[in-house]
Tab-separated table of N, CA and C in Angstrom:
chain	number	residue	atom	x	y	z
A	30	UNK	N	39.986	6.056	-62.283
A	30	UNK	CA	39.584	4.688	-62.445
A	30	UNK	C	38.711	4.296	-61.287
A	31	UNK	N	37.726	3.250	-61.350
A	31	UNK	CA	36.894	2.700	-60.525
A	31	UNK	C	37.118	1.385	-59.901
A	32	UNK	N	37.609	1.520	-58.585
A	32	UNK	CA	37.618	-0.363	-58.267
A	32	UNK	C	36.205	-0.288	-57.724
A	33	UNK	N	35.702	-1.751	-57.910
A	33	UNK	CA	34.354	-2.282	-57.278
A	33	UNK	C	34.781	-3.718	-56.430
A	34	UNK	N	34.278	-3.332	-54.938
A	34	UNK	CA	34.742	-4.430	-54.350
A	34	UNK	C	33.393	-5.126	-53.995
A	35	UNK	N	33.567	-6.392	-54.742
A	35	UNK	CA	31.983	-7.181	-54.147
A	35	UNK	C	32.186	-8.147	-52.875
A	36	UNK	N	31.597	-7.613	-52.319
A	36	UNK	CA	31.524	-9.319	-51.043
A	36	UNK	C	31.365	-10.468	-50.928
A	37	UNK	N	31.669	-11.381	-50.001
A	37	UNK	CA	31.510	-12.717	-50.652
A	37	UNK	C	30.344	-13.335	-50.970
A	38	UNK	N	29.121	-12.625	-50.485
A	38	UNK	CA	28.394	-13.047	-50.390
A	38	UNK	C	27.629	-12.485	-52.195
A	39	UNK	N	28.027	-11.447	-52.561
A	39	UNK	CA	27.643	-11.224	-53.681
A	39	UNK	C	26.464	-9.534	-53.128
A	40	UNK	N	26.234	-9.260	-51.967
A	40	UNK	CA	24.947	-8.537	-51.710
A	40	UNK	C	25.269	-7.691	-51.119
A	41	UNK	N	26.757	-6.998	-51.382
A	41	UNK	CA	27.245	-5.964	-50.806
A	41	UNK	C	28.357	-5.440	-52.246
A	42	UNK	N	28.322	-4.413	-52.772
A	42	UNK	CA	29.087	-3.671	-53.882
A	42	UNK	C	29.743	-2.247	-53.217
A	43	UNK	N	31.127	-1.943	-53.021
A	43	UNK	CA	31.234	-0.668	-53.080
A	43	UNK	C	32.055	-0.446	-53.723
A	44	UNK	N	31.933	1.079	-54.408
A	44	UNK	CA	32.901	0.987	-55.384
A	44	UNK	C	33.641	2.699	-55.233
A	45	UNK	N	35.019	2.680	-55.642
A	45	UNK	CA	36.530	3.197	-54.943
A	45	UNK	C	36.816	4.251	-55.771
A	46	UNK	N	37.115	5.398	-56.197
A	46	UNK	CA	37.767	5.819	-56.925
A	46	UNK	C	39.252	5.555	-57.028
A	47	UNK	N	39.945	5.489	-57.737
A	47	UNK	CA	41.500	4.934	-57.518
A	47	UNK	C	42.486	6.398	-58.648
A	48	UNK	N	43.563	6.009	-58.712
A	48	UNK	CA	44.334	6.139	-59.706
A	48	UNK	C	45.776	5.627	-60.209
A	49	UNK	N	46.014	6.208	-60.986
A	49	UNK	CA	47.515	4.997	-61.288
A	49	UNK	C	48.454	4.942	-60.521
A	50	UNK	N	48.750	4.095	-59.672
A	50	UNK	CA	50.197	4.065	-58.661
A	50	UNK	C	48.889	3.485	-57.559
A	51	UNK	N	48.035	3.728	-57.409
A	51	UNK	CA	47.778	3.085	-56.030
A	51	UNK	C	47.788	1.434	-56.237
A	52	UNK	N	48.003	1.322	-54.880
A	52	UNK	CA	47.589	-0.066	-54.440
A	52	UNK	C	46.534	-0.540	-54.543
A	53	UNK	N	45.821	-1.672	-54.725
A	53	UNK	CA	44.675	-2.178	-54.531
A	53	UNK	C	44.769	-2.377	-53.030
A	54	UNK	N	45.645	-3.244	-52.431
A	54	UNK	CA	45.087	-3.045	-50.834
A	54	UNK	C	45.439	-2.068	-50.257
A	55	UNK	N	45.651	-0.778	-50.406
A	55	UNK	CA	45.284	0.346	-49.731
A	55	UNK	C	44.146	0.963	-49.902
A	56	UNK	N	43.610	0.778	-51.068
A	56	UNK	CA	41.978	1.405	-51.427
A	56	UNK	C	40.903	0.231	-50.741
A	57	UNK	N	41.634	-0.948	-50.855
A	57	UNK	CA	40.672	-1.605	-50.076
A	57	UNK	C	40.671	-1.425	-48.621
A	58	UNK	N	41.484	-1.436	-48.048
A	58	UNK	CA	41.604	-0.596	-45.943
A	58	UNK	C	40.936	0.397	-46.229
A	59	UNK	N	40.997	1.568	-46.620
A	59	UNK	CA	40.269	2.598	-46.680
A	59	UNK	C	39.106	2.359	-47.157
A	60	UNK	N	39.088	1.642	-47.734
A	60	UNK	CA	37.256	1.569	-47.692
A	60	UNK	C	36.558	0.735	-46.785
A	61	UNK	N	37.445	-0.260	-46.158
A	61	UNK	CA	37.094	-0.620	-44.620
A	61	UNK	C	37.072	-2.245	-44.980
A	62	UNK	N	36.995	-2.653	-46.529
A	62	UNK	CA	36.839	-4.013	-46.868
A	62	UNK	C	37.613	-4.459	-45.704
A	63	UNK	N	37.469	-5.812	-45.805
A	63	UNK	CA	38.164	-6.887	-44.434
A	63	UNK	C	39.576	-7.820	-45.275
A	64	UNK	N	40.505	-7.048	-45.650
A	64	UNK	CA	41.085	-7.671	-45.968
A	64	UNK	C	42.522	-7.098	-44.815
A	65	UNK	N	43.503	-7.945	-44.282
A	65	UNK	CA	43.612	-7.493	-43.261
A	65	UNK	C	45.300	-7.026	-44.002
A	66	UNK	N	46.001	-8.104	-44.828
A	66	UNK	CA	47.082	-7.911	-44.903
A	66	UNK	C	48.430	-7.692	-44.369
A	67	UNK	N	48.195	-8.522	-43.368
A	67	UNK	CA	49.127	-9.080	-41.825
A	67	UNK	C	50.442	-8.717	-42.484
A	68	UNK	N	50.983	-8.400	-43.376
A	68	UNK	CA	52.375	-8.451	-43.941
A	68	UNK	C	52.519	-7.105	-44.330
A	69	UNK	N	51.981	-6.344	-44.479
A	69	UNK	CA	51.509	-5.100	-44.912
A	69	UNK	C	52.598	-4.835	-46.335
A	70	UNK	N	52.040	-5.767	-47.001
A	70	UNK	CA	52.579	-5.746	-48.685
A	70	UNK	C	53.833	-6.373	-48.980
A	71	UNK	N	54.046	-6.927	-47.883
A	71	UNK	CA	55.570	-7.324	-48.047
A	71	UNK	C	55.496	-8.787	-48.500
A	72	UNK	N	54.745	-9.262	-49.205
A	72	UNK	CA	54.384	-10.841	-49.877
A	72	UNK	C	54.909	-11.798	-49.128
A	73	UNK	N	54.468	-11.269	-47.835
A	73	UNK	CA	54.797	-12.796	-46.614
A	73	UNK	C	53.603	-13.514	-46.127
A	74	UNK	N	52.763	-13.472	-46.522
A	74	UNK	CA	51.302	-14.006	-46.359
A	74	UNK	C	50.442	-13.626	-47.241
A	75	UNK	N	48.820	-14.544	-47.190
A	75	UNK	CA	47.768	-14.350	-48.133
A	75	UNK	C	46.339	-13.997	-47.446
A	76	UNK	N	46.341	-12.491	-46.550
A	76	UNK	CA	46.048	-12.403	-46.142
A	76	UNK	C	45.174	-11.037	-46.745
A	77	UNK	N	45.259	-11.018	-48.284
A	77	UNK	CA	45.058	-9.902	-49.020
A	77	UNK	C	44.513	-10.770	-50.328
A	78	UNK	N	44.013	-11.389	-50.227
A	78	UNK	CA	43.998	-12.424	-51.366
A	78	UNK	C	42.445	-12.230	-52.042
A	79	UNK	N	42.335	-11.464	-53.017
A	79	UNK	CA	40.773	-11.332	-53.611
A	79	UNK	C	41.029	-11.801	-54.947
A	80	UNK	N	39.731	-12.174	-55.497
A	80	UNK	CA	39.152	-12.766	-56.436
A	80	UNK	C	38.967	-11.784	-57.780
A	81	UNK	N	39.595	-11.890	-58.186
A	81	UNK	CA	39.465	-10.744	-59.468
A	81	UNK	C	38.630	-11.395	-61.059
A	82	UNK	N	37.550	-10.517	-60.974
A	82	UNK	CA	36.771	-10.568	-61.989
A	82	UNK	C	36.878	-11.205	-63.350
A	83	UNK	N	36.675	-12.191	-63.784
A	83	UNK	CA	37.373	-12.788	-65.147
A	83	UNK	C	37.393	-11.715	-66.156
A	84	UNK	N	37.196	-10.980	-66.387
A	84	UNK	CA	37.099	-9.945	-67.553
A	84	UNK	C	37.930	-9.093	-67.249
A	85	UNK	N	38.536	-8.360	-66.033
A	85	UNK	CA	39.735	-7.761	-65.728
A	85	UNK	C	40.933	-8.639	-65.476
A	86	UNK	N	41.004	-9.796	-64.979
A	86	UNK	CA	41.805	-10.201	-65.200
A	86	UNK	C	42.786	-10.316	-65.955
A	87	UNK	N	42.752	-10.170	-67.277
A	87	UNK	CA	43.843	-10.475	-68.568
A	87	UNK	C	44.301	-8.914	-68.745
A	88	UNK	N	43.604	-7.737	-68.007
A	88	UNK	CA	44.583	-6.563	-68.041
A	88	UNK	C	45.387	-6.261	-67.092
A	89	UNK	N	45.975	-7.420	-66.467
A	89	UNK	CA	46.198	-7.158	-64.854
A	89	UNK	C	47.949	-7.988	-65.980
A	90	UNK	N	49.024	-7.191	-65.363
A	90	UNK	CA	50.409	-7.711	-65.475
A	90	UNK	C	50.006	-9.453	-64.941
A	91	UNK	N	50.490	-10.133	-65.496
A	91	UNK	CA	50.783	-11.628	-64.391
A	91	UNK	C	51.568	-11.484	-63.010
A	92	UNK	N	51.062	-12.324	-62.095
A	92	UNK	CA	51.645	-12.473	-61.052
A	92	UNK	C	52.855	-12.947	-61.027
A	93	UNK	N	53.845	-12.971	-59.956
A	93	UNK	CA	55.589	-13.305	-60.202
A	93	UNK	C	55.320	-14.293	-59.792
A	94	UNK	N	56.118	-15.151	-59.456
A	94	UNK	CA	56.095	-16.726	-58.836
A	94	UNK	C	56.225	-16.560	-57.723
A	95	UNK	N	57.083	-15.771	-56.944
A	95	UNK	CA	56.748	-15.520	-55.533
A	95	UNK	C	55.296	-14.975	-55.578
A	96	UNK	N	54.318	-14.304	-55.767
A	96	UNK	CA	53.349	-14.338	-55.859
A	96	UNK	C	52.315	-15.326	-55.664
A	97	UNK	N	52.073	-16.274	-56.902
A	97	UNK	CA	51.733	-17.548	-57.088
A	97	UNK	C	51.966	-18.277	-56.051
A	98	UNK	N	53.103	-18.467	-55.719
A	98	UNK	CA	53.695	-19.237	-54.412
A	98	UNK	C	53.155	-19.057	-53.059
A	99	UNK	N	52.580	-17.598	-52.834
A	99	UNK	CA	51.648	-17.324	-51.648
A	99	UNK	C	50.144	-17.673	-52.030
A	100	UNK	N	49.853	-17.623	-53.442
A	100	UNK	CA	48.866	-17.922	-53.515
A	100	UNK	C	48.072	-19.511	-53.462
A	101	UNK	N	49.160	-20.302	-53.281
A	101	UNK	CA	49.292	-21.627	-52.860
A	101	UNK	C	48.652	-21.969	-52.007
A	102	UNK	N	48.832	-20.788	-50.530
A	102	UNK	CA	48.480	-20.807	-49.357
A	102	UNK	C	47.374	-20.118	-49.013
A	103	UNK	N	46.786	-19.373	-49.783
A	103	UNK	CA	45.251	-19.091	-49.568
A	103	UNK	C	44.089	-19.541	-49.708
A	104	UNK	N	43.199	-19.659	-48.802
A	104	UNK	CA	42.271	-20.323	-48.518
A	104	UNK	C	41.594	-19.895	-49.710
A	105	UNK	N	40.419	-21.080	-50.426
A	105	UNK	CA	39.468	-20.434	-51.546
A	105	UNK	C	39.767	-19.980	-52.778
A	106	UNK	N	41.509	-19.840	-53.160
A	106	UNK	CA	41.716	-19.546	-54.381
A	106	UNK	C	41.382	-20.432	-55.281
A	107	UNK	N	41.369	-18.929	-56.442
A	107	UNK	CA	40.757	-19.843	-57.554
A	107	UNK	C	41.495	-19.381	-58.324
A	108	UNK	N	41.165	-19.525	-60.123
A	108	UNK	CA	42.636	-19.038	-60.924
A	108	UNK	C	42.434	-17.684	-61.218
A	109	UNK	N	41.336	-17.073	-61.062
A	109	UNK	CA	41.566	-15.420	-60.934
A	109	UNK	C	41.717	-14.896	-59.839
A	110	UNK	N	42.792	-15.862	-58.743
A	110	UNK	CA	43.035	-15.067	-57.473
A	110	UNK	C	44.364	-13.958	-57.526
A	111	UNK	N	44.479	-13.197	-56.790
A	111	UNK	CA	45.583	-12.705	-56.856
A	111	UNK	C	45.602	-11.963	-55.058
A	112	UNK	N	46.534	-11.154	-55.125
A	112	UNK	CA	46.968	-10.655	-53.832
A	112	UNK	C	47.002	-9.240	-53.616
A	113	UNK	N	46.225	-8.388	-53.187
A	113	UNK	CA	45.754	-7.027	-52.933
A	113	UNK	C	46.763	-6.023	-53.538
A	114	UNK	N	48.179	-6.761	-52.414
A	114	UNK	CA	49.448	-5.987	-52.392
A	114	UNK	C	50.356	-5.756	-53.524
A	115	UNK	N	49.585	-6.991	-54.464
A	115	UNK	CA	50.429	-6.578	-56.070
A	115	UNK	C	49.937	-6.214	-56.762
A	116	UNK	N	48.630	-5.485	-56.337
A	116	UNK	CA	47.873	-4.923	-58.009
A	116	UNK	C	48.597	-3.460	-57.590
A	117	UNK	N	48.535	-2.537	-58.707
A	117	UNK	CA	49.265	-1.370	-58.561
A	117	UNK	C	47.644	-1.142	-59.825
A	118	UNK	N	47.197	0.067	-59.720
A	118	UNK	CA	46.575	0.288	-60.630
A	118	UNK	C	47.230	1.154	-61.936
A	119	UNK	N	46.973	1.136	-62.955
A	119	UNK	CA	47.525	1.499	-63.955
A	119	UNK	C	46.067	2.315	-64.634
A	120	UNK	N	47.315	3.367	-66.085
A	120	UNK	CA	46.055	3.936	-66.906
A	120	UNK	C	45.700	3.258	-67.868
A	121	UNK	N	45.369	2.174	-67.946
A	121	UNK	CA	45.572	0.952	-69.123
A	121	UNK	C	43.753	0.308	-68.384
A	122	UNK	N	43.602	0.699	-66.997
A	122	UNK	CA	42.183	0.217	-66.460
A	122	UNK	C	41.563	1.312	-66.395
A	123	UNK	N	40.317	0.841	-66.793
A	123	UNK	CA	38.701	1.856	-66.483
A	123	UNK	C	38.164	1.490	-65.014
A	124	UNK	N	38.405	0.268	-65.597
A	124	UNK	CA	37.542	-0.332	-64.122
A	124	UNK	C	38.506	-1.778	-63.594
A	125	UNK	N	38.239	-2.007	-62.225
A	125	UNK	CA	38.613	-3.556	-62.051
A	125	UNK	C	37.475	-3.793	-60.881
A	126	UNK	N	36.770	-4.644	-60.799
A	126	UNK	CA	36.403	-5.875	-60.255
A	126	UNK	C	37.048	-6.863	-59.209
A	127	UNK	N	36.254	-6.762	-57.858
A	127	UNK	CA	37.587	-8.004	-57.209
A	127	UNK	C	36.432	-8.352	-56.289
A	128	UNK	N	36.525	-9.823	-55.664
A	128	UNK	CA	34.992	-10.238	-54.987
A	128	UNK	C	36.180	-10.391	-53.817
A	129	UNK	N	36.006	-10.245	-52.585
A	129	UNK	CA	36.535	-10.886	-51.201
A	129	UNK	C	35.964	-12.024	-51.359
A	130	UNK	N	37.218	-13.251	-50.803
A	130	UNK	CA	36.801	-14.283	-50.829
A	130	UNK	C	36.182	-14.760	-49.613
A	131	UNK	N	35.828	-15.695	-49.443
A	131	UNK	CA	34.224	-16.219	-48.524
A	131	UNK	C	34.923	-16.399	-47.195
A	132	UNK	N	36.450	-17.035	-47.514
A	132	UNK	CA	37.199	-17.184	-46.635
A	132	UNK	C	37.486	-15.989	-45.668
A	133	UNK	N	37.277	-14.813	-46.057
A	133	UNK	CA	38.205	-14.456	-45.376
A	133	UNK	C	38.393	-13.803	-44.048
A	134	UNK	N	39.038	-13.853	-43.024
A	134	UNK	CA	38.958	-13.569	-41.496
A	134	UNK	C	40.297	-12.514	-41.214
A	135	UNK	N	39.551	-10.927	-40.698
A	135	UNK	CA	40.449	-9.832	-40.876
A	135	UNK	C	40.675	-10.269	-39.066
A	136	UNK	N	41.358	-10.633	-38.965
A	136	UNK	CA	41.857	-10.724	-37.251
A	136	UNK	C	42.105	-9.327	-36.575
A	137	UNK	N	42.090	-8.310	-37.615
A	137	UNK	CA	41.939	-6.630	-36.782
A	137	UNK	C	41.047	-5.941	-36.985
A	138	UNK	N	40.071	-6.643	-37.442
A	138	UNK	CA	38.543	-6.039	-37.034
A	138	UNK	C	38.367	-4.828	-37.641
A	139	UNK	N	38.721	-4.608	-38.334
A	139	UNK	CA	38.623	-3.520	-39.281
A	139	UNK	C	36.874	-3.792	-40.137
């Protein structure tokens, strides 16, 4: 499967090979995106918080309410936001789509 991570700005695309069981924010660190994920998946912050493509969206499981509930607290969400640390990729995707939001500030410089 292919993730494509766009920037906020729209003028930067790279795109990931993945497969089923990974994380979305582990393919995103490794590819160096700036998403910092201060909690390191443990859904204690929204510090992993990207913008997922309206057209992948509806193949993505729904978010839990603890989920939602962090997503409260992220700067720039919108209703196709979600949180790095809960996408799990599946064989059900070809592709997913996710923009970093405009907001966002990796405090480890990654």
């Amino acid at each position: 499967m292919l993730v494509r991570f766009v920037s906020a700005d729209g003028a930067s695309v790279s795109e990931v090979a993945g497969k089923a069981g990974d994380r979305l924010l582990d393919l995103a660190q490794a590819d160096g995106q700036p998403l910092e994920g201060t909690c390191e998946g443990q859904m204690a912050c929204s510090t992993c918080h990207v913008i997922v493509d309206a057209a992948d969206f509806a193949k993505l499981p729904p978010a839990s309410e603890p989920e939602e509930d962090m997503l409260d607290l992220a700067a720039g969400a919108t209703r196709h936001s979600r949180l790095a640390c809960q996408i799990y990729l599946s064989d059900d995707l070809d592709m997913l789509t996710v923009r970093i939001p405009g907001e966002v500030r990796n405090m480890q410089g990654r």
